[in-house]
PDB file of C-alpha atoms and ligand atoms in Angstrom:
ATOM      1  CA  UNK A 594       0.001  -0.016   0.028  1.00  0.00           C
ATOM      2  CA  UNK A 595       1.391   3.380  -1.014  1.00  0.00           C
ATOM      3  CA  UNK A 596       1.910   5.843   1.604  1.00  0.00           C
ATOM      4  CA  UNK A 597      -0.003   9.278   1.552  1.00  0.00           C
ATOM      5  CA  UNK A 598       3.522  10.856   1.250  1.00  0.00           C
ATOM      6  CA  UNK A 599       4.591   8.713  -1.754  1.00  0.00           C
ATOM      7  CA  UNK A 600       1.230   9.362  -3.271  1.00  0.00           C
ATOM      8  CA  UNK A 601       1.595  13.067  -3.094  1.00  0.00           C
ATOM      9  CA  UNK A 602       5.118  12.615  -4.596  1.00  0.00           C
ATOM     10  CA  UNK A 603       3.751  11.005  -7.760  1.00  0.00           C
ATOM     11  CA  UNK A 604       0.531  12.947  -8.273  1.00  0.00           C
ATOM     12  CA  UNK A 605       1.257  16.459  -7.174  1.00  0.00           C
ATOM     13  CA  UNK A 606       2.164  18.290 -10.435  1.00  0.00           C
ATOM     14  CA  UNK A 607       2.298  21.969  -9.666  1.00  0.00           C
ATOM     15  CA  UNK A 608       5.346  24.151 -10.198  1.00  0.00           C
ATOM     16  CA  UNK A 609       8.132  23.262  -7.897  1.00  0.00           C
ATOM     17  CA  UNK A 610       6.963  19.718  -6.973  1.00  0.00           C
ATOM     18  CA  UNK A 611       8.922  16.508  -7.592  1.00  0.00           C
ATOM     19  CA  UNK A 612       6.572  15.059 -10.138  1.00  0.00           C
ATOM     20  CA  UNK A 613       5.642  18.506 -11.594  1.00  0.00           C
ATOM     21  CA  UNK A 614       9.361  19.146 -12.296  1.00  0.00           C
ATOM     22  CA  UNK A 615       9.812  15.785 -13.969  1.00  0.00           C
ATOM     23  CA  UNK A 616       6.675  16.256 -16.197  1.00  0.00           C
ATOM     24  CA  UNK A 617       7.895  19.685 -17.356  1.00  0.00           C
ATOM     25  CA  UNK A 618      10.981  18.219 -18.760  1.00  0.00           C
ATOM     26  CA  UNK A 619       8.840  16.567 -21.376  1.00  0.00           C
ATOM     27  CA  UNK A 620       6.618  17.974 -24.243  1.00  0.00           C
ATOM     28  CA  UNK A 621       3.132  17.744 -23.000  1.00  0.00           C
ATOM     29  CA  UNK A 622      -0.045  18.050 -25.070  1.00  0.00           C
ATOM     30  CA  UNK A 623      -1.572  21.592 -24.374  1.00  0.00           C
ATOM     31  CA  UNK A 624      -4.501  21.520 -26.897  1.00  0.00           C
ATOM     32  CA  UNK A 625      -5.836  19.956 -29.955  1.00  0.00           C
ATOM     33  CA  UNK A 626      -4.997  21.909 -33.148  1.00  0.00           C
ATOM     34  CA  UNK A 627      -8.741  21.987 -33.965  1.00  0.00           C
ATOM     35  CA  UNK A 628      -9.579  23.854 -30.930  1.00  0.00           C
ATOM     36  CA  UNK A 629      -7.829  26.909 -32.507  1.00  0.00           C
ATOM     37  CA  UNK A 630      -9.789  26.396 -35.646  1.00  0.00           C
ATOM     38  CA  UNK A 631     -12.188  29.289 -35.478  1.00  0.00           C
ATOM     39  CA  UNK A 632     -11.736  32.876 -36.545  1.00  0.00           C
ATOM     40  CA  UNK A 633     -10.046  33.914 -33.306  1.00  0.00           C
ATOM     41  CA  UNK A 634      -7.486  31.091 -32.436  1.00  0.00           C
ATOM     42  CA  UNK A 635      -7.169  31.928 -28.768  1.00  0.00           C
ATOM     43  CA  UNK A 636      -8.006  29.236 -26.069  1.00  0.00           C
ATOM     44  CA  UNK A 637      -7.489  28.859 -22.255  1.00  0.00           C
ATOM     45  CA  UNK A 638      -5.414  26.040 -21.217  1.00  0.00           C
ATOM     46  CA  UNK A 639      -4.931  24.654 -17.721  1.00  0.00           C
ATOM     47  CA  UNK A 640      -1.896  22.491 -17.638  1.00  0.00           C
ATOM     48  CA  UNK A 641       0.185  21.054 -14.781  1.00  0.00           C
ATOM     49  CA  UNK A 642      -1.714  23.271 -12.493  1.00  0.00           C
ATOM     50  CA  UNK A 643      -0.988  26.430 -14.361  1.00  0.00           C
ATOM     51  CA  UNK A 644      -3.620  28.756 -15.837  1.00  0.00           C
ATOM     52  CA  UNK A 645      -2.389  29.622 -19.448  1.00  0.00           C
ATOM     53  CA  UNK A 646      -3.579  31.063 -22.796  1.00  0.00           C
ATOM     54  CA  UNK A 647      -2.755  29.620 -26.106  1.00  0.00           C
ATOM     55  CA  UNK A 648      -2.911  31.701 -29.265  1.00  0.00           C
ATOM     56  CA  UNK A 649      -1.836  31.416 -32.872  1.00  0.00           C
ATOM     57  CA  UNK A 650      -0.374  34.329 -34.781  1.00  0.00           C
ATOM     58  CA  UNK A 651      -1.062  35.174 -38.367  1.00  0.00           C
ATOM     59  CA  UNK A 652       2.209  33.666 -39.361  1.00  0.00           C
ATOM     60  CA  UNK A 653       1.266  30.345 -37.811  1.00  0.00           C
ATOM     61  CA  UNK A 654       3.458  30.576 -34.714  1.00  0.00           C
ATOM     62  CA  UNK A 655       1.959  29.697 -31.385  1.00  0.00           C
ATOM     63  CA  UNK A 656       2.143  31.351 -28.077  1.00  0.00           C
ATOM     64  CA  UNK A 657       1.526  29.822 -24.708  1.00  0.00           C
ATOM     65  CA  UNK A 658       1.641  32.557 -21.920  1.00  0.00           C
ATOM     66  CA  UNK A 659       0.347  33.133 -18.442  1.00  0.00           C
ATOM     67  CA  UNK A 660      -3.461  33.790 -18.390  1.00  0.00           C
ATOM     68  CA  UNK A 661      -3.444  36.688 -16.157  1.00  0.00           C
ATOM     69  CA  UNK A 662      -1.833  39.922 -17.520  1.00  0.00           C
ATOM     70  CA  UNK A 663       1.154  40.849 -15.394  1.00  0.00           C
ATOM     71  CA  UNK A 664      -0.094  44.395 -15.140  1.00  0.00           C
ATOM     72  CA  UNK A 665      -3.496  44.256 -13.282  1.00  0.00           C
ATOM     73  CA  UNK A 666      -4.301  40.569 -13.734  1.00  0.00           C
ATOM     74  CA  UNK A 667      -6.865  40.887 -16.447  1.00  0.00           C
ATOM     75  CA  UNK A 668      -7.823  37.690 -18.248  1.00  0.00           C
ATOM     76  CA  UNK A 669      -5.809  37.436 -21.376  1.00  0.00           C
ATOM     77  CA  UNK A 670      -8.229  35.046 -22.920  1.00  0.00           C
ATOM     78  CA  UNK A 671     -10.234  38.111 -23.683  1.00  0.00           C
ATOM     79  CA  UNK A 672      -7.312  39.543 -25.433  1.00  0.00           C
ATOM     80  CA  UNK A 673      -7.197  40.816 -29.057  1.00  0.00           C
ATOM     81  CA  UNK A 674      -5.002  38.975 -31.492  1.00  0.00           C
ATOM     82  CA  UNK A 675      -3.303  41.755 -33.231  1.00  0.00           C
ATOM     83  CA  UNK A 676       0.047  43.435 -34.128  1.00  0.00           C
ATOM     84  CA  UNK A 677       1.956  40.124 -33.880  1.00  0.00           C
ATOM     85  CA  UNK A 678       0.698  39.042 -30.494  1.00  0.00           C
ATOM     86  CA  UNK A 679      -1.946  39.088 -27.911  1.00  0.00           C
ATOM     87  CA  UNK A 680      -3.068  42.393 -26.629  1.00  0.00           C
ATOM     88  CA  UNK A 681      -4.645  42.686 -23.223  1.00  0.00           C
ATOM     89  CA  UNK A 682      -8.176  44.004 -23.227  1.00  0.00           C
ATOM     90  CA  UNK A 683      -7.551  46.124 -20.262  1.00  0.00           C
ATOM     91  CA  UNK A 684      -4.829  48.665 -20.950  1.00  0.00           C
ATOM     92  CA  UNK A 685      -3.536  47.278 -24.155  1.00  0.00           C
ATOM     93  CA  UNK A 686      -0.257  45.778 -23.323  1.00  0.00           C
ATOM     94  CA  UNK A 687       0.917  43.614 -26.138  1.00  0.00           C
ATOM     95  CA  UNK A 688       2.573  40.217 -25.586  1.00  0.00           C
ATOM     96  CA  UNK A 689       4.490  38.236 -28.224  1.00  0.00           C
ATOM     97  CA  UNK A 690       4.489  34.549 -28.340  1.00  0.00           C
ATOM     98  CA  UNK A 691       7.824  34.581 -26.089  1.00  0.00           C
ATOM     99  CA  UNK A 692       5.893  36.514 -23.476  1.00  0.00           C
ATOM    100  CA  UNK A 693       7.744  39.700 -24.240  1.00  0.00           C
ATOM    101  CA  UNK A 694       5.743  42.840 -23.732  1.00  0.00           C
ATOM    102  CA  UNK A 695       6.120  44.802 -26.974  1.00  0.00           C
ATOM    103  CA  UNK A 696       3.717  47.943 -26.326  1.00  0.00           C
ATOM    104  CA  UNK A 697       2.331  49.668 -23.430  1.00  0.00           C
ATOM    105  CA  UNK A 698       0.147  52.333 -24.933  1.00  0.00           C
ATOM    106  CA  UNK A 699      -0.646  54.366 -21.977  1.00  0.00           C
ATOM    107  CA  UNK A 700       3.106  54.834 -21.062  1.00  0.00           C
ATOM    108  CA  UNK A 701       4.828  58.023 -22.311  1.00  0.00           C
ATOM    109  CA  UNK A 702       6.491  57.468 -25.724  1.00  0.00           C
ATOM    110  CA  UNK A 703       9.943  57.771 -24.053  1.00  0.00           C
ATOM    111  CA  UNK A 704       9.153  55.001 -21.732  1.00  0.00           C
ATOM    112  CA  UNK A 705      11.186  51.588 -22.462  1.00  0.00           C
ATOM    113  CA  UNK A 706       9.411  49.920 -19.352  1.00  0.00           C
ATOM    114  CA  UNK A 707       7.845  47.266 -21.662  1.00  0.00           C
ATOM    115  CA  UNK A 708      11.233  45.716 -22.195  1.00  0.00           C
ATOM    116  CA  UNK A 709      11.475  44.902 -18.517  1.00  0.00           C
ATOM    117  CA  UNK A 710       8.134  42.830 -18.781  1.00  0.00           C
ATOM    118  CA  UNK A 711       8.702  39.300 -19.634  1.00  0.00           C
ATOM    119  CA  UNK A 712       5.505  37.432 -19.019  1.00  0.00           C
ATOM    120  CA  UNK A 713       5.487  33.590 -18.274  1.00  0.00           C
ATOM    121  CA  UNK A 714       5.661  31.870 -21.737  1.00  0.00           C
ATOM    122  CA  UNK A 715       6.382  28.312 -22.931  1.00  0.00           C
ATOM    123  CA  UNK A 716       7.565  27.060 -26.330  1.00  0.00           C
ATOM    124  CA  UNK A 717       4.963  25.086 -28.535  1.00  0.00           C
ATOM    125  CA  UNK A 718       5.092  22.997 -31.334  1.00  0.00           C
ATOM    126  CA  UNK A 719       2.162  21.592 -33.433  1.00  0.00           C
ATOM    127  CA  UNK A 720       2.282  18.201 -34.800  1.00  0.00           C
ATOM    128  CA  UNK A 721      -0.323  16.017 -36.369  1.00  0.00           C
ATOM    129  CA  UNK A 722      -3.295  17.517 -34.544  1.00  0.00           C
ATOM    130  CA  UNK A 723      -1.841  18.318 -31.140  1.00  0.00           C
ATOM    131  CA  UNK A 724      -0.154  21.501 -29.920  1.00  0.00           C
ATOM    132  CA  UNK A 725       2.558  20.397 -27.501  1.00  0.00           C
ATOM    133  CA  UNK A 726       4.148  22.664 -24.957  1.00  0.00           C
ATOM    134  CA  UNK A 727       7.477  22.458 -23.243  1.00  0.00           C
ATOM    135  CA  UNK A 728       7.216  23.993 -19.621  1.00  0.00           C
ATOM    136  CA  UNK A 729      10.667  22.922 -18.234  1.00  0.00           C
ATOM    137  CA  UNK A 730      14.082  24.562 -17.805  1.00  0.00           C
ATOM    138  CA  UNK A 731      16.589  25.351 -20.568  1.00  0.00           C
ATOM    139  CA  UNK A 732      16.065  24.570 -24.260  1.00  0.00           C
ATOM    140  CA  UNK A 733      13.336  21.914 -25.049  1.00  0.00           C
ATOM    141  CA  UNK A 734      14.324  18.456 -26.195  1.00  0.00           C
ATOM    142  CA  UNK A 735      13.300  17.232 -29.772  1.00  0.00           C
ATOM    143  CA  UNK A 736       9.933  15.547 -30.000  1.00  0.00           C
ATOM    144  CA  UNK A 737      10.392  11.932 -29.567  1.00  0.00           C
ATOM    145  CA  UNK A 738      10.521  10.020 -32.860  1.00  0.00           C
ATOM    146  CA  UNK A 739       7.120   8.236 -32.417  1.00  0.00           C
ATOM    147  CA  UNK A 740       5.408   6.875 -35.445  1.00  0.00           C
ATOM    148  CA  UNK A 741       2.509   9.309 -34.845  1.00  0.00           C
ATOM    149  CA  UNK A 742       4.956  12.275 -35.345  1.00  0.00           C
ATOM    150  CA  UNK A 743       6.651  10.682 -38.424  1.00  0.00           C
ATOM    151  CA  UNK A 744       3.343   9.802 -40.154  1.00  0.00           C
ATOM    152  CA  UNK A 745       1.919  12.407 -42.626  1.00  0.00           C
ATOM    153  CA  UNK A 746      -1.041  14.193 -41.129  1.00  0.00           C
ATOM    154  CA  UNK A 747      -3.569  12.486 -43.406  1.00  0.00           C
ATOM    155  CA  UNK A 748      -2.609   9.194 -41.649  1.00  0.00           C
ATOM    156  CA  UNK A 749      -3.333  10.314 -38.185  1.00  0.00           C
ATOM    157  CA  UNK A 750      -6.340  11.288 -36.024  1.00  0.00           C
ATOM    158  CA  UNK A 751      -6.006  13.143 -32.722  1.00  0.00           C
ATOM    159  CA  UNK A 752      -8.461  13.527 -30.048  1.00  0.00           C
ATOM    160  CA  UNK A 753      -8.735  14.195 -26.293  1.00  0.00           C
ATOM    161  CA  UNK A 754     -11.091  13.483 -23.476  1.00  0.00           C
ATOM    162  CA  UNK A 755     -11.598  14.897 -19.860  1.00  0.00           C
ATOM    163  CA  UNK A 756     -11.115  12.431 -16.999  1.00  0.00           C
ATOM    164  CA  UNK A 757     -11.959  13.149 -13.532  1.00  0.00           C
ATOM    165  CA  UNK A 758      -8.907  11.479 -11.802  1.00  0.00           C
ATOM    166  CA  UNK A 759      -5.270  12.306 -11.430  1.00  0.00           C
ATOM    167  CA  UNK A 760      -2.911  11.438 -14.277  1.00  0.00           C
ATOM    168  CA  UNK A 761      -1.452   8.311 -12.641  1.00  0.00           C
ATOM    169  CA  UNK A 762      -4.876   6.719 -12.142  1.00  0.00           C
ATOM    170  CA  UNK A 763      -5.428   7.393 -15.864  1.00  0.00           C
ATOM    171  CA  UNK A 764      -2.164   6.076 -16.794  1.00  0.00           C
ATOM    172  CA  UNK A 765      -2.767   2.851 -14.889  1.00  0.00           C
ATOM    173  CA  UNK A 766      -5.963   2.359 -16.939  1.00  0.00           C
ATOM    174  CA  UNK A 767      -3.935   2.767 -20.098  1.00  0.00           C
ATOM    175  CA  UNK A 768      -1.365   0.052 -19.265  1.00  0.00           C
ATOM    176  CA  UNK A 769      -3.885  -2.383 -17.610  1.00  0.00           C
ATOM    177  CA  UNK A 770      -3.736  -5.444 -20.013  1.00  0.00           C
ATOM    178  CA  UNK A 771      -6.691  -7.426 -18.430  1.00  0.00           C
ATOM    179  CA  UNK A 772      -9.504  -4.796 -18.709  1.00  0.00           C
ATOM    180  CA  UNK A 773      -9.444  -5.112 -22.590  1.00  0.00           C
ATOM    181  CA  UNK A 774     -11.103  -8.528 -22.344  1.00  0.00           C
ATOM    182  CA  UNK A 775     -14.137  -7.076 -20.786  1.00  0.00           C
ATOM    183  CA  UNK A 776     -14.475  -3.221 -21.478  1.00  0.00           C
ATOM    184  CA  UNK A 777     -13.435  -3.698 -25.060  1.00  0.00           C
ATOM    185  CA  UNK A 778     -15.341  -6.912 -25.964  1.00  0.00           C
ATOM    186  CA  UNK A 779     -18.070  -7.142 -28.576  1.00  0.00           C
ATOM    187  CA  UNK A 780     -20.577 -10.024 -28.269  1.00  0.00           C
ATOM    188  CA  UNK A 781     -21.238 -10.186 -32.073  1.00  0.00           C
ATOM    189  CA  UNK A 782     -18.388 -10.460 -34.652  1.00  0.00           C
ATOM    190  CA  UNK A 783     -19.142  -8.463 -37.677  1.00  0.00           C
ATOM    191  CA  UNK A 784     -16.909  -8.540 -40.775  1.00  0.00           C
ATOM    192  CA  UNK A 785     -14.060  -6.076 -40.524  1.00  0.00           C
ATOM    193  CA  UNK A 786     -15.611  -3.791 -43.300  1.00  0.00           C
ATOM    194  CA  UNK A 787     -18.903  -3.455 -41.514  1.00  0.00           C
ATOM    195  CA  UNK A 788     -17.558  -2.701 -38.158  1.00  0.00           C
ATOM    196  CA  UNK A 789     -16.075   0.600 -39.033  1.00  0.00           C
ATOM    197  CA  UNK A 790     -14.960   2.549 -35.851  1.00  0.00           C
ATOM    198  CA  UNK A 791     -15.072  -0.603 -33.603  1.00  0.00           C
ATOM    199  CA  UNK A 792     -12.030  -0.983 -31.682  1.00  0.00           C
ATOM    200  CA  UNK A 793     -10.361  -4.319 -32.143  1.00  0.00           C
ATOM    201  CA  UNK A 794     -12.359  -5.509 -35.067  1.00  0.00           C
ATOM    202  CA  UNK A 795      -9.424  -6.374 -36.879  1.00  0.00           C
ATOM    203  CA  UNK A 796      -7.641  -9.743 -36.843  1.00  0.00           C
ATOM    204  CA  UNK A 797      -3.822 -10.100 -36.731  1.00  0.00           C
ATOM    205  CA  UNK A 798      -1.659 -10.968 -39.758  1.00  0.00           C
ATOM    206  CA  UNK A 799      -1.139 -14.583 -38.843  1.00  0.00           C
ATOM    207  CA  UNK A 800      -4.611 -15.424 -37.370  1.00  0.00           C
ATOM    208  CA  UNK A 801      -8.019 -14.898 -38.633  1.00  0.00           C
ATOM    209  CA  UNK A 802      -9.724 -14.370 -35.340  1.00  0.00           C
ATOM    210  CA  UNK A 803     -10.667 -10.886 -34.801  1.00  0.00           C
ATOM    211  CA  UNK A 804      -8.837  -9.181 -31.872  1.00  0.00           C
ATOM    212  CA  UNK A 805     -12.071  -8.496 -29.904  1.00  0.00           C
ATOM    213  CA  UNK A 806     -12.735 -12.260 -30.046  1.00  0.00           C
ATOM    214  CA  UNK A 807      -9.387 -13.051 -28.844  1.00  0.00           C
ATOM    215  CA  UNK A 808      -9.850 -10.723 -25.960  1.00  0.00           C
ATOM    216  CA  UNK A 809     -13.208 -12.171 -25.250  1.00  0.00           C
ATOM    217  CA  UNK A 810     -12.271 -15.938 -25.390  1.00  0.00           C
ATOM    218  CA  UNK A 811      -8.876 -15.680 -23.479  1.00  0.00           C
ATOM    219  CA  UNK A 812      -9.524 -13.398 -20.574  1.00  0.00           C
ATOM    220  CA  UNK A 813      -6.676 -14.377 -18.158  1.00  0.00           C
ATOM    221  CA  UNK A 814      -3.574 -13.152 -19.826  1.00  0.00           C
ATOM    222  CA  UNK A 815      -0.242 -13.834 -18.573  1.00  0.00           C
ATOM    223  CA  UNK A 816       1.613 -10.694 -17.931  1.00  0.00           C
ATOM    224  CA  UNK A 817       5.250  -9.932 -18.434  1.00  0.00           C
ATOM    225  CA  UNK A 818       7.096  -6.828 -18.029  1.00  0.00           C
ATOM    226  CA  UNK A 819      10.493  -5.789 -19.501  1.00  0.00           C
ATOM    227  CA  UNK A 820      12.487  -2.596 -18.671  1.00  0.00           C
ATOM    228  CA  UNK A 821      13.428  -0.501 -21.568  1.00  0.00           C
ATOM    229  CA  UNK A 822      15.619   2.566 -22.308  1.00  0.00           C
ATOM    230  CA  UNK A 823      12.637   4.904 -22.149  1.00  0.00           C
ATOM    231  CA  UNK A 824      10.317   3.043 -19.677  1.00  0.00           C
ATOM    232  CA  UNK A 825       8.823  -0.325 -19.585  1.00  0.00           C
ATOM    233  CA  UNK A 826       7.162  -2.809 -22.016  1.00  0.00           C
ATOM    234  CA  UNK A 827       4.227  -4.959 -20.910  1.00  0.00           C
ATOM    235  CA  UNK A 828       3.410  -8.208 -22.625  1.00  0.00           C
ATOM    236  CA  UNK A 829      -0.109  -9.583 -22.222  1.00  0.00           C
ATOM    237  CA  UNK A 830       0.262 -13.243 -23.357  1.00  0.00           C
ATOM    238  CA  UNK A 831      -2.925 -15.191 -24.361  1.00  0.00           C
ATOM    239  CA  UNK A 832      -2.123 -18.689 -25.173  1.00  0.00           C
ATOM    240  CA  UNK A 833      -4.826 -19.542 -27.810  1.00  0.00           C
ATOM    241  CA  UNK A 834      -3.822 -23.262 -28.489  1.00  0.00           C
ATOM    242  CA  UNK A 835      -0.693 -25.464 -28.525  1.00  0.00           C
ATOM    243  CA  UNK A 836       0.820 -23.406 -31.312  1.00  0.00           C
ATOM    244  CA  UNK A 837      -0.570 -19.947 -31.192  1.00  0.00           C
ATOM    245  CA  UNK A 838      -0.205 -17.300 -28.656  1.00  0.00           C
ATOM    246  CA  UNK A 839      -1.675 -13.679 -28.961  1.00  0.00           C
ATOM    247  CA  UNK A 840       0.721 -10.990 -27.724  1.00  0.00           C
ATOM    248  CA  UNK A 841      -0.424  -7.527 -26.882  1.00  0.00           C
ATOM    249  CA  UNK A 842       2.223  -5.019 -26.326  1.00  0.00           C
ATOM    250  CA  UNK A 843       1.986  -1.812 -24.309  1.00  0.00           C
ATOM    251  CA  UNK A 844       4.985   0.514 -24.420  1.00  0.00           C
ATOM    252  CA  UNK A 845       5.118   2.733 -21.456  1.00  0.00           C
ATOM    253  CA  UNK A 846       7.190   5.747 -22.279  1.00  0.00           C
ATOM    254  CA  UNK A 847       8.070   7.599 -19.021  1.00  0.00           C
ATOM    255  CA  UNK A 848       6.639   9.535 -17.449  1.00  0.00           C
ATOM    256  CA  UNK A 849       3.158   9.667 -18.997  1.00  0.00           C
ATOM    257  CA  UNK A 850       2.956   8.284 -22.566  1.00  0.00           C
ATOM    258  CA  UNK A 851       1.947   4.962 -23.727  1.00  0.00           C
ATOM    259  CA  UNK A 852       2.170   3.447 -27.214  1.00  0.00           C
ATOM    260  CA  UNK A 853       0.049   0.248 -28.241  1.00  0.00           C
ATOM    261  CA  UNK A 854      -0.007  -1.294 -31.550  1.00  0.00           C
ATOM    262  CA  UNK A 855      -3.839  -2.181 -31.681  1.00  0.00           C
ATOM    263  CA  UNK A 856      -3.743  -3.977 -35.181  1.00  0.00           C
ATOM    264  CA  UNK A 857      -1.293  -4.641 -38.031  1.00  0.00           C
ATOM    265  CA  UNK A 858      -1.987  -1.183 -39.335  1.00  0.00           C
ATOM    266  CA  UNK A 859      -2.934   1.009 -36.480  1.00  0.00           C
ATOM    267  CA  UNK A 860      -0.812   2.501 -33.599  1.00  0.00           C
ATOM    268  CA  UNK A 861      -2.316   4.064 -30.723  1.00  0.00           C
ATOM    269  CA  UNK A 862      -0.304   6.670 -28.854  1.00  0.00           C
ATOM    270  CA  UNK A 863      -1.659   8.238 -25.564  1.00  0.00           C
ATOM    271  CA  UNK A 864      -0.580  10.869 -23.037  1.00  0.00           C
ATOM    272  CA  UNK A 865      -2.038  11.106 -19.612  1.00  0.00           C
ATOM    273  CA  UNK A 866      -1.750  14.715 -18.946  1.00  0.00           C
ATOM    274  CA  UNK A 867      -2.294  16.567 -15.687  1.00  0.00           C
ATOM    275  CA  UNK A 868      -4.681  19.430 -15.759  1.00  0.00           C
ATOM    276  CA  UNK A 869      -4.055  19.720 -12.012  1.00  0.00           C
ATOM    277  CA  UNK A 870      -3.510  17.281  -9.170  1.00  0.00           C
ATOM    278  CA  UNK A 871      -6.867  15.647  -9.484  1.00  0.00           C
ATOM    279  CA  UNK A 872      -7.995  15.894 -13.065  1.00  0.00           C
ATOM    280  CA  UNK A 873      -6.579  14.953 -16.555  1.00  0.00           C
ATOM    281  CA  UNK A 874      -6.737  15.179 -20.206  1.00  0.00           C
ATOM    282  CA  UNK A 875      -6.546  11.918 -22.216  1.00  0.00           C
ATOM    283  CA  UNK A 876      -4.821  12.831 -25.471  1.00  0.00           C
ATOM    284  CA  UNK A 877      -4.485  10.153 -28.232  1.00  0.00           C
ATOM    285  CA  UNK A 878      -3.168   9.889 -31.726  1.00  0.00           C
ATOM    286  CA  UNK A 879      -4.236   7.054 -33.895  1.00  0.00           C
ATOM    287  CA  UNK A 880      -1.724   6.569 -36.706  1.00  0.00           C
ATOM    288  CA  UNK A 881      -2.533   4.253 -39.638  1.00  0.00           C
ATOM    289  CA  UNK A 882       0.033   2.587 -41.866  1.00  0.00           C
ATOM    290  CA  UNK A 883      -2.121   2.151 -44.804  1.00  0.00           C
TER     291      UNK A 883
HETATM  292  S1  FES B1472      -4.257  44.542 -16.918  1.00  0.00           S
HETATM  293 FE1  FES B1472      -3.403  43.971 -18.895  1.00  0.00          FE
HETATM  294  S2  FES B1472      -2.672  45.891 -19.557  1.00  0.00           S
HETATM  295 FE2  FES B1472      -3.420  46.533 -17.801  1.00  0.00          FE
HETATM  296 FE1  FE2 B1473      -8.989   0.434 -22.555  1.00  0.00          FE
END
């Protein structure tokens, strides 16, 4: 049984917490690209316990800056996108994507005070439907070379869902190999072509049986774990007969991503992203090889 102290250590993710500092050293999903699809691409973001605002400039660059204006605390979600940045609706301070204040209209023309105002800002990168943010120290690392980032945009599909639990509880569901036999089972096996959208309707390359049927009929997998350079790999082994074994692989990429091949053609990459200490976003990208 985990102690309350250890539990806090792995679930408290605000600034200057152990787990929060760790999470900040990795690119984290901040929003779906489609959330910025309207005429005014400005959205509020709560990520790792911080309140932020994400915007996209005319030139396509993204800014993720503190939500409250450093002047009088106005909500920059109501800011105006203009002149190469986000302008506070209260007194018109203009912030660029680096959080640098560029203009303070009410200051005398001779003032250079704006140069001293550098608001909280985090680098962003958009890839295949998700805008990622780096909230850690120093220069951001490159994005990991996951299939979902290498695949052309047209071969990927990104989505997110709100989950009312902390990131670790959500991650535990992601890597839990036994639940698939019950939660993801179908009682009728339709032909692959007719089951569009149904998870696990495909069969594997070397066996005709749809994966949903494999999961349904072999509901007591043997579980093996191997340590890897980037986390752990979990094998759920379902012995189907003397000759065949179904192997479901879950790659946990520390700290909070997992990658699961769910058929011959489809790879599922997921991130379990802390909104704060007790709620999370589940982000995912499906990548299809055909
Ligand atoms: S509160 Fe933002 S400019 Fe004054
Ligand atoms: Fe599941």
